[in-house]
Amino acid sequence: MYIKHTFYTIVCILFIGGCTASSSLTSVFEPQKESASSEKIEDIHWKLTSLFGKKLVLNEAQRKPYILLRSENNRVQGFGGCNQLMGSYMLKEGMRIRFSQMASTMMACPSLEDEQALFRILEEADNYSLKEGILTLNKARMAPLAIFEAVPSP
């Protein structure tokens, strides 16, 4: 009887210790979001203002293209001018960013050139810069691919 009781006690201690250890190990292996900038880019509504160095020109009736990076699940959502967009993103040290698993709705619209350019930029961008509410998506050291302005959420 004594051996059986001792065995159950040891099993319980190992189980409780294992649960505690596994929770601390999990945090070591979880991906970390890192950014060299003290300004944040997540959870902000970013309105597109420029593509490939050209200012975006829209009439008053058109909805403005935007992106929103959601920090709670590392998901990006937005609007390209005709279609909704969604996907994942990862922030890395050195102001690097990577978009992946991008998808969009497939509405038919008269002009999709700017929207297709935005989708291509999100696939190509590998870093960003941020200064005074202006977010720039870049590829390597090339000229900015897209420029966004922080605006209040609608």
Tab-separated table of C-alpha atoms in Angstrom:
chain	number	residue	atom	x	y	z
A	1	MET	CA	0.000	0.000	0.000
A	2	TYR	CA	2.824	2.366	0.935
A	3	ILE	CA	4.594	1.767	-2.408
A	4	LYS	CA	1.367	2.416	-4.354
A	5	HIS	CA	0.783	5.702	-2.471
A	6	THR	CA	4.392	6.790	-3.031
A	7	PHE	CA	4.126	5.956	-6.741
A	8	TYR	CA	0.963	8.110	-7.159
A	9	THR	CA	2.582	10.980	-5.264
A	10	ILE	CA	5.628	10.914	-7.544
A	11	VAL	CA	3.434	10.769	-10.660
A	12	CYS	CA	1.425	13.788	-9.461
A	13	ILE	CA	4.571	15.787	-8.716
A	14	LEU	CA	6.029	14.986	-12.145
A	15	PHE	CA	2.736	15.855	-13.849
A	16	ILE	CA	2.461	19.234	-12.116
A	17	GLY	CA	6.139	19.983	-12.723
A	18	GLY	CA	5.779	18.947	-16.369
A	19	CYS	CA	2.820	21.288	-16.876
A	20	THR	CA	4.759	24.189	-15.418
A	21	ALA	CA	7.848	23.408	-17.508
A	22	SER	CA	5.892	22.995	-20.732
A	23	SER	CA	4.230	26.399	-20.401
A	24	SER	CA	7.591	28.105	-19.974
A	25	LEU	CA	9.094	26.106	-22.857
A	26	THR	CA	6.199	27.067	-25.102
A	27	SER	CA	6.943	30.756	-24.660
A	28	VAL	CA	10.577	30.169	-25.679
A	29	PHE	CA	9.534	28.580	-28.983
A	30	GLU	CA	6.693	30.932	-29.891
A	31	PRO	CA	7.553	33.392	-32.680
A	32	GLN	CA	8.363	36.841	-31.388
A	33	LYS	CA	7.428	40.091	-33.061
A	34	GLU	CA	10.396	42.376	-33.205
A	35	SER	CA	10.769	45.848	-34.552
A	36	ALA	CA	13.597	48.335	-34.404
A	37	SER	CA	11.126	51.201	-34.432
A	38	SER	CA	9.490	52.584	-31.311
A	39	GLU	CA	6.454	53.524	-33.417
A	40	LYS	CA	4.007	50.737	-34.068
A	41	ILE	CA	2.441	49.739	-37.363
A	42	GLU	CA	-0.058	47.235	-36.012
A	43	ASP	CA	-3.720	47.932	-35.245
A	44	ILE	CA	-3.664	51.135	-37.312
A	45	HIS	CA	-5.772	51.873	-40.388
A	46	TRP	CA	-3.265	52.596	-43.215
A	47	LYS	CA	-4.725	54.425	-46.231
A	48	LEU	CA	-2.845	53.877	-49.494
A	49	THR	CA	-1.546	57.154	-50.970
A	50	SER	CA	1.104	56.117	-53.507
A	51	LEU	CA	2.025	53.094	-55.671
A	52	PHE	CA	5.453	52.745	-57.315
A	53	GLY	CA	6.121	56.460	-56.812
A	54	LYS	CA	2.824	57.632	-58.329
A	55	LYS	CA	0.242	59.381	-56.196
A	56	LEU	CA	-3.043	57.477	-56.041
A	57	VAL	CA	-5.833	59.505	-57.645
A	58	LEU	CA	-9.393	58.562	-56.675
A	59	ASN	CA	-12.687	60.340	-57.118
A	60	GLU	CA	-14.836	61.159	-54.087
A	61	ALA	CA	-17.212	58.234	-54.706
A	62	GLN	CA	-14.461	55.601	-54.606
A	63	ARG	CA	-13.596	53.807	-51.380
A	64	LYS	CA	-9.993	54.350	-50.419
A	65	PRO	CA	-7.654	51.319	-50.476
A	66	TYR	CA	-6.200	50.469	-47.064
A	67	ILE	CA	-4.525	47.770	-44.995
A	68	LEU	CA	-4.833	46.928	-41.311
A	69	LEU	CA	-2.308	44.707	-39.507
A	70	ARG	CA	-4.027	42.941	-36.593
A	71	SER	CA	-1.539	42.243	-33.797
A	72	GLU	CA	-3.646	39.679	-31.924
A	73	ASN	CA	-3.379	37.093	-34.717
A	74	ASN	CA	-0.788	38.472	-37.183
A	75	ARG	CA	-3.441	38.812	-39.880
A	76	VAL	CA	-3.659	41.551	-42.473
A	77	GLN	CA	-6.964	42.711	-43.860
A	78	GLY	CA	-7.815	45.525	-46.185
A	79	PHE	CA	-9.440	46.821	-49.306
A	80	GLY	CA	-7.760	47.165	-52.692
A	81	GLY	CA	-10.240	49.497	-54.382
A	82	CYS	CA	-12.662	46.793	-55.510
A	83	ASN	CA	-11.935	43.646	-53.510
A	84	GLN	CA	-11.330	42.814	-49.867
A	85	LEU	CA	-7.900	41.365	-49.105
A	86	MET	CA	-6.712	39.137	-46.303
A	87	GLY	CA	-3.650	37.152	-45.309
A	88	SER	CA	-0.876	36.800	-42.761
A	89	TYR	CA	2.162	38.897	-41.951
A	90	MET	CA	5.286	38.604	-39.844
A	91	LEU	CA	7.383	41.421	-38.416
A	92	LYS	CA	11.077	40.752	-37.886
A	93	GLU	CA	14.064	42.601	-36.454
A	94	GLY	CA	15.438	45.395	-38.605
A	95	MET	CA	12.002	46.664	-39.681
A	96	ARG	CA	11.490	43.673	-41.925
A	97	ILE	CA	8.011	42.505	-42.882
A	98	ARG	CA	6.738	39.523	-44.793
A	99	PHE	CA	3.189	39.014	-46.090
A	100	SER	CA	1.997	35.491	-46.871
A	101	GLN	CA	-1.107	33.450	-47.612
A	102	MET	CA	-2.654	36.456	-49.338
A	103	ALA	CA	-6.141	36.120	-50.800
A	104	SER	CA	-8.918	38.404	-51.973
A	105	THR	CA	-12.522	38.416	-52.995
A	106	MET	CA	-13.050	38.335	-56.761
A	107	MET	CA	-15.485	41.115	-57.629
A	108	ALA	CA	-15.531	42.374	-61.206
A	109	CYS	CA	-14.701	46.076	-61.459
A	110	PRO	CA	-13.976	48.400	-64.406
A	111	SER	CA	-10.378	49.135	-63.379
A	112	LEU	CA	-8.203	46.793	-61.348
A	113	GLU	CA	-4.690	48.035	-62.226
A	114	ASP	CA	-4.008	49.811	-58.913
A	115	GLU	CA	-5.514	46.971	-56.921
A	116	GLN	CA	-3.420	44.344	-58.711
A	117	ALA	CA	-0.330	46.508	-58.150
A	118	LEU	CA	-1.116	46.680	-54.407
A	119	PHE	CA	-1.492	42.889	-54.215
A	120	ARG	CA	1.833	42.456	-56.033
A	121	ILE	CA	3.517	44.902	-53.639
A	122	LEU	CA	2.275	42.982	-50.611
A	123	GLU	CA	3.844	39.826	-52.060
A	124	GLU	CA	7.167	41.549	-52.832
A	125	ALA	CA	7.700	43.856	-49.836
A	126	ASP	CA	10.383	42.700	-47.419
A	127	ASN	CA	10.911	45.780	-45.236
A	128	TYR	CA	9.186	48.947	-44.133
A	129	SER	CA	9.935	52.389	-42.812
A	130	LEU	CA	7.773	54.475	-40.531
A	131	LYS	CA	8.020	58.174	-39.848
A	132	GLU	CA	5.416	60.593	-38.510
A	133	GLY	CA	2.397	58.493	-39.457
A	134	ILE	CA	3.680	57.526	-42.902
A	135	LEU	CA	4.278	53.810	-43.578
A	136	THR	CA	6.413	52.862	-46.571
A	137	LEU	CA	6.646	49.305	-47.895
A	138	ASN	CA	9.923	48.561	-49.649
A	139	LYS	CA	11.840	45.790	-51.342
A	140	ALA	CA	15.526	45.693	-50.466
A	141	ARG	CA	17.002	49.178	-51.023
A	142	MET	CA	14.827	50.036	-54.008
A	143	ALA	CA	12.539	53.048	-54.199
A	144	PRO	CA	9.387	52.704	-52.071
A	145	LEU	CA	6.810	50.321	-53.509
A	146	ALA	CA	3.832	51.785	-51.647
A	147	ILE	CA	3.198	54.612	-49.219
A	148	PHE	CA	0.387	54.607	-46.660
A	149	GLU	CA	-0.892	57.283	-44.292
A	150	ALA	CA	-2.260	56.522	-40.816
A	151	VAL	CA	-5.913	57.562	-40.609
A	152	PRO	CA	-8.660	57.097	-38.008
A	153	SER	CA	-10.540	53.826	-38.415
A	154	PRO	CA	-13.847	54.263	-40.219
